[in-house]
Structures are given as structure tokens and as C-alpha cells.
XYZ file of C-alpha atoms in Angstrom:
590
model
C -47.418 24.180 17.324
C -46.031 21.180 15.401
C -45.233 21.669 11.729
C -43.927 19.452 8.939
C -40.519 19.939 7.287
C -40.676 21.192 3.703
C -38.153 19.591 1.339
C -36.669 21.562 -1.643
C -36.166 18.719 -4.056
C -33.897 20.733 -6.324
C -31.740 21.514 -3.391
C -31.582 17.830 -2.378
C -30.676 16.877 -5.978
C -27.860 19.509 -5.883
C -26.659 18.038 -2.596
C -26.576 14.500 -4.046
C -24.750 15.499 -7.209
C -22.136 17.601 -5.497
C -21.545 15.930 -2.189
C -22.960 12.375 -2.032
C -22.295 10.857 -5.456
C -18.944 11.112 -7.117
C -20.341 11.286 -10.676
C -23.745 11.479 -12.474
C -23.062 8.040 -13.883
C -24.460 6.426 -10.715
C -27.937 7.210 -11.963
C -27.982 3.999 -13.985
C -26.684 1.970 -11.014
C -29.519 3.239 -8.856
C -32.107 2.400 -11.528
C -30.573 -1.043 -11.925
C -30.631 -1.428 -8.215
C -34.325 -0.749 -7.943
C -35.076 -3.126 -10.852
C -33.032 -5.863 -9.158
C -34.830 -5.350 -5.880
C -38.204 -5.599 -7.665
C -37.226 -8.809 -9.422
C -35.866 -10.288 -6.155
C -39.118 -9.403 -4.278
C -41.324 -11.006 -6.983
C -39.284 -14.190 -7.207
C -39.370 -14.511 -3.400
C -43.103 -15.120 -3.643
C -43.163 -16.678 -7.089
C -39.937 -18.587 -7.931
C -41.144 -19.278 -11.430
C -41.778 -15.647 -12.205
C -39.740 -14.241 -15.214
C -36.563 -12.421 -14.250
C -34.974 -9.893 -16.585
C -34.144 -6.247 -17.020
C -34.138 -4.418 -20.425
C -32.488 -1.045 -20.950
C -33.063 0.983 -24.134
C -31.852 4.462 -25.177
C -32.830 6.543 -28.206
C -33.056 10.193 -28.970
C -31.949 11.272 -25.486
C -34.584 9.103 -23.815
C -33.725 6.149 -21.584
C -36.022 3.357 -20.412
C -35.381 0.708 -17.860
C -37.896 -2.107 -17.735
C -38.082 -4.991 -15.212
C -40.223 -8.002 -14.652
C -40.308 -7.294 -10.912
C -43.085 -7.088 -8.335
C -44.350 -3.652 -9.365
C -46.202 -1.093 -7.205
C -49.885 -0.490 -6.359
C -51.402 2.985 -6.335
C -51.028 3.245 -2.597
C -47.367 2.194 -2.686
C -46.607 4.713 -5.410
C -47.937 7.594 -3.280
C -46.224 6.269 -0.170
C -42.881 5.296 -1.557
C -41.995 7.230 -4.707
C -43.018 10.566 -3.284
C -41.280 10.101 0.128
C -37.588 10.879 0.382
C -35.555 8.581 2.642
C -37.880 5.580 2.729
C -36.380 2.597 0.951
C -38.885 1.133 -1.496
C -40.033 -2.476 -1.032
C -37.954 -2.788 2.142
C -40.321 -3.061 5.068
C -43.657 -2.486 3.356
C -43.323 -5.748 1.318
C -42.302 -7.734 4.413
C -38.696 -8.504 3.651
C -35.675 -7.998 5.856
C -33.371 -5.206 4.816
C -30.471 -7.370 3.768
C -32.657 -8.995 1.065
C -32.394 -5.846 -1.032
C -29.664 -3.621 -2.479
C -31.372 -0.308 -1.628
C -31.227 0.774 1.971
C -31.595 4.578 2.100
C -34.641 5.420 -0.041
C -32.799 7.974 -2.133
C -31.862 5.931 -5.201
C -34.561 7.227 -7.520
C -33.492 10.817 -6.781
C -30.250 10.115 -8.589
C -32.229 10.084 -11.886
C -32.630 13.818 -11.445
C -28.855 14.147 -11.840
C -29.378 13.704 -15.602
C -33.067 14.408 -16.147
C -35.624 17.027 -15.133
C -38.507 14.549 -15.331
C -38.820 10.916 -14.331
C -41.755 8.720 -15.479
C -42.520 5.469 -13.656
C -45.100 3.111 -15.242
C -45.769 0.151 -13.025
C -48.210 -2.745 -12.450
C -48.263 -4.712 -9.280
C -47.961 -8.510 -9.349
C -50.941 -8.539 -6.957
C -53.210 -7.782 -9.911
C -53.843 -4.119 -9.156
C -54.325 -1.792 -12.189
C -51.235 -0.216 -13.782
C -50.452 3.368 -12.792
C -48.128 6.050 -13.957
C -46.142 8.456 -11.741
C -44.310 11.456 -13.188
C -41.841 13.221 -10.823
C -40.233 16.578 -11.612
C -37.019 18.111 -10.367
C -38.953 21.068 -8.890
C -40.490 18.786 -6.336
C -43.972 18.265 -7.938
C -45.416 15.068 -9.357
C -48.566 13.874 -11.110
C -50.322 10.525 -11.011
C -52.778 8.695 -13.154
C -53.782 5.343 -14.717
C -51.622 3.669 -17.267
C -51.615 0.810 -19.764
C -49.376 -2.101 -18.892
C -50.288 -5.775 -19.490
C -47.682 -7.610 -17.372
C -46.461 -6.985 -13.827
C -43.266 -4.971 -13.587
C -41.983 -1.437 -13.840
C -40.676 0.861 -16.559
C -38.669 3.970 -15.663
C -38.285 6.618 -18.392
C -35.853 9.512 -18.404
C -35.462 12.367 -20.839
C -32.032 13.977 -20.764
C -31.810 17.486 -19.356
C -29.809 20.007 -21.391
C -26.126 19.261 -21.041
C -26.641 15.712 -19.818
C -27.292 14.029 -23.189
C -24.007 12.196 -23.195
C -25.016 10.231 -20.074
C -28.042 8.721 -21.856
C -26.195 8.061 -25.141
C -26.263 4.408 -26.273
C -22.541 3.522 -25.960
C -22.373 5.139 -22.485
C -25.503 3.275 -21.376
C -24.155 -0.087 -22.526
C -20.833 0.625 -20.822
C -22.465 1.614 -17.464
C -24.890 -1.293 -17.572
C -21.994 -3.744 -18.126
C -19.926 -2.003 -15.410
C -22.517 -2.100 -12.649
C -24.578 -5.174 -13.509
C -22.161 -7.627 -15.165
C -22.422 -10.186 -12.317
C -26.169 -10.081 -11.793
C -27.595 -13.674 -11.766
C -30.433 -12.970 -14.275
C -30.401 -11.463 -17.750
C -29.717 -7.759 -18.268
C -29.948 -6.477 -21.811
C -28.790 -3.038 -22.839
C -29.671 -1.864 -26.349
C -29.966 -5.440 -27.460
C -26.666 -6.526 -25.922
C -26.730 -9.038 -23.059
C -24.435 -7.588 -20.355
C -25.252 -9.879 -17.434
C -26.812 -13.104 -16.480
C -23.867 -15.520 -15.910
C -22.898 -14.537 -12.406
C -19.313 -14.067 -11.055
C -16.468 -15.958 -12.756
C -15.742 -17.783 -9.463
C -19.214 -19.300 -9.287
C -19.377 -22.966 -8.451
C -20.676 -24.993 -11.381
C -19.829 -27.937 -13.626
C -16.843 -26.348 -15.347
C -13.528 -28.324 -15.225
C -10.952 -26.912 -12.794
C -8.654 -25.808 -15.607
C -11.435 -24.017 -17.437
C -12.615 -22.302 -14.270
C -9.026 -21.056 -13.549
C -8.735 -19.849 -17.108
C -12.010 -17.839 -16.680
C -10.668 -16.272 -13.475
C -7.361 -15.343 -15.127
C -9.242 -14.059 -18.219
C -11.355 -11.871 -15.978
C -8.278 -10.265 -14.408
C -6.836 -9.670 -17.882
C -10.042 -8.127 -19.294
C -11.121 -6.121 -16.231
C -7.992 -5.385 -14.184
C -5.463 -5.248 -17.035
C -2.840 -7.725 -15.809
C -2.139 -11.447 -15.816
C -1.975 -12.466 -12.104
C 0.925 -14.287 -10.546
C -1.619 -16.508 -8.868
C -5.322 -16.649 -7.969
C -6.419 -17.193 -4.392
C -10.115 -18.000 -3.878
C -11.821 -16.230 -0.941
C -14.781 -17.296 1.178
C -16.019 -15.463 4.383
C -19.323 -17.017 5.346
C -20.163 -14.479 8.148
C -20.033 -11.666 5.596
C -21.666 -13.685 2.835
C -18.480 -13.079 0.866
C -17.100 -15.013 -2.066
C -14.460 -13.940 -4.505
C -10.816 -14.081 -5.535
C -7.595 -12.361 -4.667
C -5.297 -11.789 -7.547
C -1.653 -11.780 -6.633
C 0.074 -8.992 -8.567
C 2.774 -10.052 -11.110
C 4.713 -6.812 -10.436
C 6.027 -5.006 -7.375
C 3.429 -2.862 -5.668
C 3.951 0.291 -3.778
C 2.844 -0.115 -0.137
C 1.898 3.571 0.066
C -0.498 3.477 -2.918
C -4.178 3.031 -2.287
C -5.249 -0.490 -3.215
C -8.118 -0.735 -5.804
C -10.235 -3.657 -4.741
C -13.420 -4.355 -6.786
C -16.376 -4.862 -4.489
C -19.845 -6.085 -5.407
C -22.814 -6.208 -2.993
C -25.382 -8.842 -3.917
C -23.877 -8.950 -7.421
C -24.082 -5.184 -8.042
C -20.893 -3.232 -8.338
C -20.245 -1.011 -5.290
C -16.820 0.379 -6.157
C -13.765 -0.314 -8.263
C -11.293 1.118 -5.736
C -12.254 0.004 -2.246
C -9.553 0.235 0.417
C -9.426 -1.294 3.834
C -10.587 -4.620 2.578
C -7.211 -6.297 3.248
C -4.692 -5.869 6.012
C -2.035 -3.273 5.194
C 0.660 -5.864 4.663
C -1.209 -7.560 1.842
C -0.658 -4.805 -0.716
C 0.598 -7.502 -3.175
C -3.008 -8.564 -3.908
C -6.037 -7.055 -5.610
C -9.448 -8.564 -4.727
C -12.740 -8.914 -6.602
C -15.384 -9.910 -4.136
C -19.164 -10.162 -3.801
C -20.691 -9.827 -0.338
C -24.217 -10.031 0.963
C -23.770 -8.753 4.536
C -21.207 -5.995 4.370
C -22.814 -2.520 4.668
C -22.364 0.227 2.085
C -22.209 3.912 2.832
C -25.143 6.124 1.883
C -23.617 6.903 -1.538
C -23.145 3.186 -2.216
C -19.541 3.895 -3.356
C -17.616 2.565 -0.357
C -17.922 0.017 2.521
C -19.011 1.068 5.960
C -16.122 0.441 8.353
C -17.723 -1.554 11.184
C -16.893 -4.635 13.226
C -18.026 -6.980 10.443
C -15.606 -5.393 7.970
C -12.882 -5.698 10.531
C -13.626 -9.428 10.969
C -13.664 -9.770 7.166
C -10.393 -8.058 6.773
C -8.816 -10.412 9.332
C -10.285 -13.496 7.623
C -9.056 -12.434 4.209
C -5.610 -11.726 5.700
C -5.580 -15.191 7.233
C -6.501 -16.790 3.871
C -3.600 -14.970 2.120
C -1.199 -15.954 4.921
C -2.297 -19.576 4.526
C -1.645 -19.425 0.809
C 1.865 -18.249 1.416
C 2.570 -20.990 3.948
C 1.114 -23.562 1.572
C 3.237 -22.267 -1.297
C 6.389 -22.678 0.870
C 5.458 -26.314 1.516
C 4.392 -27.294 -2.002
C 6.275 -25.136 -4.576
C 9.462 -23.574 -3.194
C 10.599 -22.370 -6.653
C 7.382 -20.491 -7.136
C 7.636 -19.043 -3.629
C 11.132 -17.754 -4.436
C 9.754 -16.069 -7.587
C 6.979 -14.477 -5.418
C 9.447 -13.239 -2.816
C 11.561 -11.750 -5.513
C 8.548 -9.525 -6.400
C 6.765 -8.971 -3.123
C 9.321 -9.417 -0.358
C 8.165 -6.179 1.380
C 4.657 -7.510 2.017
C 5.960 -10.790 3.378
C 8.527 -9.024 5.626
C 5.841 -6.684 6.869
C 3.683 -9.679 7.901
C 6.710 -11.442 9.500
C 6.981 -8.582 12.001
C 3.856 -9.909 13.707
C 3.450 -13.498 12.584
C 5.759 -16.303 13.663
C 4.824 -18.527 10.686
C 5.750 -15.755 8.279
C 8.935 -15.128 10.222
C 9.889 -18.770 9.760
C 9.120 -18.486 6.072
C 11.379 -15.355 5.763
C 14.085 -17.029 7.780
C 14.097 -20.078 5.525
C 13.368 -18.586 2.079
C 14.160 -14.877 1.785
C 17.838 -14.193 0.903
C 19.463 -11.115 2.473
C 22.694 -9.236 1.689
C 25.607 -10.257 3.781
C 29.371 -9.696 3.467
C 29.693 -13.404 2.719
C 27.314 -13.302 -0.200
C 23.479 -13.405 -0.498
C 21.968 -16.052 1.815
C 18.917 -16.641 3.966
C 18.983 -15.985 7.571
C 18.611 -19.719 8.261
C 21.741 -20.443 6.145
C 23.583 -17.559 7.898
C 22.837 -19.007 11.318
C 23.847 -22.522 10.274
C 27.247 -21.252 9.021
C 28.173 -18.570 11.487
C 26.125 -19.118 14.628
C 25.353 -15.665 16.019
C 23.991 -13.003 13.790
C 25.895 -9.728 13.557
C 24.164 -7.009 11.612
C 24.304 -3.305 10.715
C 21.185 -1.154 10.955
C 21.979 1.005 7.957
C 23.177 0.188 4.423
C 25.846 2.896 4.843
C 27.327 1.119 7.844
C 27.354 -2.095 5.889
C 29.109 -0.636 2.842
C 31.761 0.811 5.100
C 32.381 -2.149 7.394
C 31.580 -5.172 5.194
C 35.037 -5.637 3.563
C 36.962 -4.924 6.809
C 34.742 -7.230 8.863
C 35.052 -9.976 6.265
C 38.867 -9.688 6.323
C 38.813 -10.012 10.088
C 36.589 -13.117 9.977
C 33.339 -11.317 10.968
C 30.176 -12.296 9.080
C 27.687 -9.431 8.913
C 24.105 -9.082 7.632
C 23.029 -5.828 6.010
C 19.968 -4.856 8.040
C 19.616 -1.475 6.379
C 16.760 -2.344 4.061
C 13.051 -2.008 4.966
C 11.991 -4.288 7.885
C 15.271 -6.252 7.916
C 16.548 -4.944 11.252
C 13.198 -5.624 12.927
C 13.021 -9.138 11.474
C 16.560 -9.903 12.703
C 15.521 -8.666 16.089
C 12.590 -11.122 16.108
C 14.623 -14.217 15.269
C 15.039 -15.355 18.914
C 11.300 -16.063 18.727
C 12.286 -18.978 16.497
C 15.524 -19.954 18.304
C 15.817 -18.937 21.947
C 19.509 -19.752 22.017
C 20.338 -17.478 19.101
C 22.567 -14.513 19.825
C 21.730 -11.390 17.801
C 24.233 -8.590 17.969
C 24.355 -5.189 16.248
C 27.758 -4.620 14.856
C 29.186 -1.344 16.113
C 32.330 0.398 14.702
C 33.944 -0.133 18.085
C 33.632 -3.860 17.545
C 35.515 -3.659 14.276
C 38.101 -1.434 15.989
C 38.985 -4.156 18.467
C 39.764 -6.495 15.587
C 42.293 -4.197 13.890
C 45.895 -4.915 14.706
C 47.973 -2.168 16.394
C 51.148 -0.935 14.638
C 54.452 -2.072 16.008
C 55.178 0.150 19.130
C 58.547 1.194 17.862
C 57.201 2.190 14.494
C 54.274 3.992 16.055
C 56.703 5.923 18.281
C 58.632 7.004 15.223
C 55.464 8.255 13.577
C 54.405 10.248 16.638
C 55.308 13.671 15.041
C 53.156 12.676 11.992
C 50.202 11.712 14.081
C 50.447 14.852 16.165
C 50.387 17.022 13.047
C 47.580 14.992 11.538
C 45.452 15.182 14.680
C 45.961 18.994 14.843
C 44.596 19.221 11.270
C 41.406 17.317 12.152
C 40.779 18.673 15.671
C 38.592 21.469 14.327
C 36.349 18.735 12.730
C 36.015 16.841 16.015
C 37.715 13.633 14.628
C 40.376 11.466 16.227
C 43.180 10.082 14.086
C 44.179 6.461 14.770
C 46.883 4.254 13.062
C 46.169 0.573 12.663
C 47.231 -2.329 10.425
C 44.372 -4.308 8.910
C 43.144 -6.132 5.845
C 42.339 -5.627 3.101
C 45.489 -3.584 2.266
C 43.790 -1.846 -0.622
C 41.513 -0.001 1.854
C 43.476 3.086 2.904
C 41.213 4.587 5.531
C 38.049 4.030 7.635
C 35.757 6.518 9.228
C 34.243 4.906 12.298
C 31.199 6.497 13.933
C 29.416 4.675 16.656
C 25.949 5.574 17.948
C 27.227 7.736 20.791
C 29.617 9.621 18.597
C 26.852 10.179 15.966
C 24.488 11.453 18.635
C 27.184 13.876 20.004
C 27.921 15.070 16.476
C 24.254 15.805 15.762
C 23.855 17.353 19.218
C 26.728 19.827 18.493
C 25.343 20.747 15.088
C 21.900 21.393 16.613
C 23.374 23.399 19.492
C 25.246 25.639 16.993
C 21.946 26.554 15.308
C 19.836 26.959 18.501
C 19.284 30.157 20.470
C 21.061 30.763 23.798
C 18.400 29.220 25.975
C 18.176 25.898 24.019
C 21.930 25.819 23.534
C 22.408 25.805 27.277
C 19.817 22.958 27.613
C 21.582 20.891 24.904
C 24.931 21.409 26.480
C 23.860 19.357 29.464
C 23.728 16.252 27.218
C 27.212 16.608 25.794
C 29.833 14.068 26.808
C 33.599 14.207 26.993
C 35.661 14.158 23.766
C 36.356 10.462 23.785
C 33.074 9.878 21.961
C 34.483 11.459 18.890
C 34.411 9.677 15.478
C 37.699 8.012 14.433
C 39.625 8.224 11.194
C 41.568 5.005 11.067
C 44.601 4.963 8.735
C 45.603 1.593 7.448
C 49.368 1.204 7.786
C 49.362 -1.788 5.463
C 48.260 0.464 2.600
C 51.200 1.684 0.482
C 49.726 5.140 -0.005
C 49.235 5.579 3.760
C 52.782 4.576 4.464
C 53.995 7.202 1.973
C 51.813 9.784 3.570
C 53.224 8.819 7.044
C 56.696 9.532 5.710
C 55.887 13.193 4.933
C 57.587 15.785 7.097
C 56.148 18.959 5.799
C 53.232 19.935 8.143
C 51.333 21.654 5.338
C 51.549 18.568 3.207
C 50.626 16.274 6.099
C 47.526 18.383 6.696
C 46.453 18.345 3.085
C 46.963 14.583 2.757
C 45.147 13.713 5.951
C 42.255 16.085 4.985
C 42.024 14.365 1.625
C 41.949 10.888 3.318
C 39.311 12.197 5.639
C 37.112 13.286 2.709
C 37.620 9.974 0.961
C 36.558 8.098 4.076
C 33.341 10.094 4.318
C 32.512 9.489 0.619
C 33.299 5.715 0.805
C 31.114 5.390 3.976
C 28.217 7.367 2.522
C 28.347 9.735 5.464
C 26.564 13.064 5.322
C 28.784 15.961 4.257
C 28.594 18.995 6.520
C 29.534 22.492 5.270
C 32.832 22.243 7.056
C 33.460 18.866 5.454
C 32.648 20.233 2.007
C 35.098 23.160 2.522
C 37.766 20.754 3.678
C 37.342 18.560 0.631
C 37.606 21.527 -1.681
C 40.648 22.884 0.116
C 42.554 19.581 0.189
C 41.782 18.805 -3.431
C 42.969 22.229 -4.608
C 46.030 22.152 -2.303
C 47.195 18.736 -3.567
C 46.532 19.814 -7.157
C 48.539 22.982 -6.641
C 51.439 20.927 -5.189
C 51.291 18.351 -8.013
C 51.211 20.869 -10.989
C 54.479 22.707 -11.746
C 54.479 26.486 -11.260
C 54.917 28.610 -14.386
C 58.485 29.634 -13.508
C 59.502 26.031 -12.722
C 61.781 24.578 -15.451
């Protein structure tokens, strides 16, 4: 036997308020939406019909009156009392995209703030006026009404605890928030809150005045003065609007807050996914006719059209950047000083942006800050470090040996340097390894090194337990006493040993298979041109040699920003206290 579903309206309202809508404030948006659809439907058949919406609130009672197409008695029974059927959508013969409402649940949002909703309406077809009163318990009554002109009036009386949502200041604020860009007059408590359309509308304003209006909108609505304004237009989505370039650095991990309108009605103030991920330096305000909302009308439905729109908006911003490079290099430099991360992220995938970064974005090098283009012109091949720590350690030594090095340790820099051959196929890009620097360091005179063999043997014995090799070289600058060189293989082996020490017997055996011979150890390079090192080399007391070499080892770790292991921390403490004990006279010493 077939039966009909029974709907518990109070349960549906509870579902809407707790799971579909983020806040009860959407009730006014839904009432405005219905009124806008009614006005749109009437003007489609009668372009000269009056268009306007009036909102009043007094004593906990709210009324929303429109000059729209109205409803007949049959339509009231069919549409207002049927959940899930969008009013005036198909029954009045219009395609769905002509109207804001798409899910037939908008009027139910009124029950978020009221227990009773009264709809007084008169159809533009000339049918008599009727009144429909719906209650939150799922019942309604119907009867004739007095209304002279076509249109609809919706009346709400606040339920206990919801009076603040129907208070005058709140109503004006919500009406301005949701309906400020509607193309016909909307009046809330005597204040006009809409009717002029969006600030980017095409009209007879001079270009300077139009730009001032766009900047003023950002100041008033978004709270900042934009670095620049980029106008947007995506015909396939019926989209127009602007992208405001932020005047301050944005966090790529933060959710972007784009302001989205659908057919001039505010959808959300914090839409994400509207722009590509790299474009986090811009905030958009757009109006679209073809993009689809979710059922709650508080977000955009992520479909193929939204993906196409996202790509088109990204292309527009990319074009703006390329154009800025060609027309206003000084302004581009200011932009890059603020939003270099976004541009570098785009350069990872876009050759035009890569060329822009190559020509305009200065990077840190051991020869001073310069662009990659300038670096290539001066030094030919590009040598780079992959971490800022390696750069800090090797920059001065490499410079003294005539090696120009780029610091690739900042976000995206290493990846961008690796892509440079896409611009110049003959370019040689080479990662600078500590072993490359080692080959540039001059060996000590053989006779002198032979004389220092006892010292080196004692020093090596002191650092053997730390897995470090002691090497003596002569290099510039003389002020640098020591270097700690750790290439990729040695770093891997060091990490492998530390992990093996913590693992159980089974995994320790597995990890042991990856260990290599001891020649992959890190190197502590003593600079024989440094006066302090030469004095240390002259020591003969094994205990003092061990303390001095351990102290130099600790200094090298700190100067190179290397991680300090527990064994290294103990060594630093021991060498410091030992040297201090040797330097301070004992109590019985005259």
C-alpha cells in the first residue's frame, strides 16, 4: 500500500537552524530573496511595473513588502504549503537561473525567529487578494484579504528570545548587508539601503571617480585601502567584480575571505576556492549569475563551472602582474616586496611568472642582494644552497674563494632556481655542496702539517666519539677559525645512526644495511690562517688540546646553525667549564 510521507515542520525548522544555516540572521536574506524573485517575475512580463521592497519593524513585528508578481489562491496552496518546491520557479514559466531561490525552503527560515508567518498577497493577474498564515507546528490557515495593488507582504512576530533579530537597528544592518547591491530600491525603516547596484557597474562616471568609488568600497566594507584594483569579468559565469590587491603581506595558510553575490544578493562574506591557491594576495568582491549556491546559500557549489571561473580569475591576475612589469616596474617592485610568496608560487608552474621573478625579484646572495637575471649576467652558472643554514655557514668562505652563491633556503627559492633552465637551456645550475668548498681550501705546507701530526692525532681522538673528522686547511677569511662541513651523505648517515640508536633490535638491523663506511663523516676544518687556531695547534697537553678542539667544534655547530644533539650539548658544557677552570687561578695559587 502506498502512503504519503508526513513532515514534522518543527523538526525541519530545528534541522535548518542547527545544521543548514549558520545563523538565524539568514531569515531576512531569504525574505529579501523571495521579494526580489517576485519583482523580477513581474518585470519580466511588465517592464514598466514598479520595483521596490520596503522593510519595517516595530514592537517585535517585522513586515517585508514587495511590488512583485504576487500569488493566486491556487499558487498559495501549492507553493507556500509545500516544502522543497521553489516558488515562482517553474510554475510561472521561467528558467531556474532567472531567480535567486532554488530549493523551496527559503520561507521556512522565517520560523527561525517567529512561530507564525503571515503572507498577504495579490496576484498581478487580477485575482483577489488572499492571506496565508503558517505556524511552526505545521498547520496553516487561509482566507481572503484586503490589498489594493499587486505584490506581497510577509509579516513576522518575534518568538520569545528572538526579539533582537527583529529589532530596528539589526534589521537595517541585515538589509544593507544582504541587499546593498540590488538594482532596485530597498528601504529599511525609512533608510534606503540599496538601489544603485555594484560599485563596478558600467555607467557615465569618469574613470577617476569610478576608481575612487571602488577604493572607497574596499575601505568601508573590507577595512583596508587596496594596493591596486583589478576588474574581473568571466562571461561564462555571468561574473563581474573586482579583485583588491592587499596592501599588506597575507598568510598563505589563512582562509581567504572573498565576498560573493549571486544576482546582486549577498551569498557569503568568506567564500574560499574562488581564486587559485597562489593568489592569496587578493580579495575579491564579485557578482555572478550562473554559479550555483549550496542549499544553505552560504557557499558556492564546487563544480566544473566554478573550476573554469577559478582558472579565468587566476589568468586575469597573472595578466595584471605581467602588465605591471611592462608598464610600472617601480610599482611592481613595491608589490613584490609585499607579496613575493604568491608570485614565487605561481612561478613554479608558469613560465611568464618565472621570467618576471628572474628579472625583478631580488634574492640573497653572498655578493649582495640581486635578481637571478643579474646574478646570471655577472657569474654565469648559478650555485646555490638549499638551506639558509648552509648559506650562513658557507657564504663568507665561498666569497673569499671566488664562488658566488645564491641562498635558496627561503620558500620556493630552490624550486625556482631549478626551473631556470626553462628560460635559458644553456644555463648551468649547481647545488653547492660542502665538498665543493673543501676542494677550494688550500692545504697546509706538508712540512708544517707533518710537524702538527701529534696535535691532529690527539684532536681526532677527542672527536672520534662524535663521528667527526678533523682537517687542517688554510683559507680566507682569516677571521673565521673553523668550519663544520656536512654534505648530504654525511647528514643522512648521521640521522641514520641516531634513528638506529632509538630503534628496537629488528629495525636497528634493517637500518644497519644502509650505513656506509666512515669516510662519509662530517668534517671539522681548522683554519691555519687564524691566529687562535695556530695557538691551539701549538698546545702539547693532550687534555688542553681536547678541550680546545671540543670548544672549536661547539662554536662551529653554533655558527652553522646545526642541530645540537645531547652529546654535543654535553661536550659544549664540558669544554666551556674545562677552559674556564684552566683560565681562573686556583685558590691556593699566588
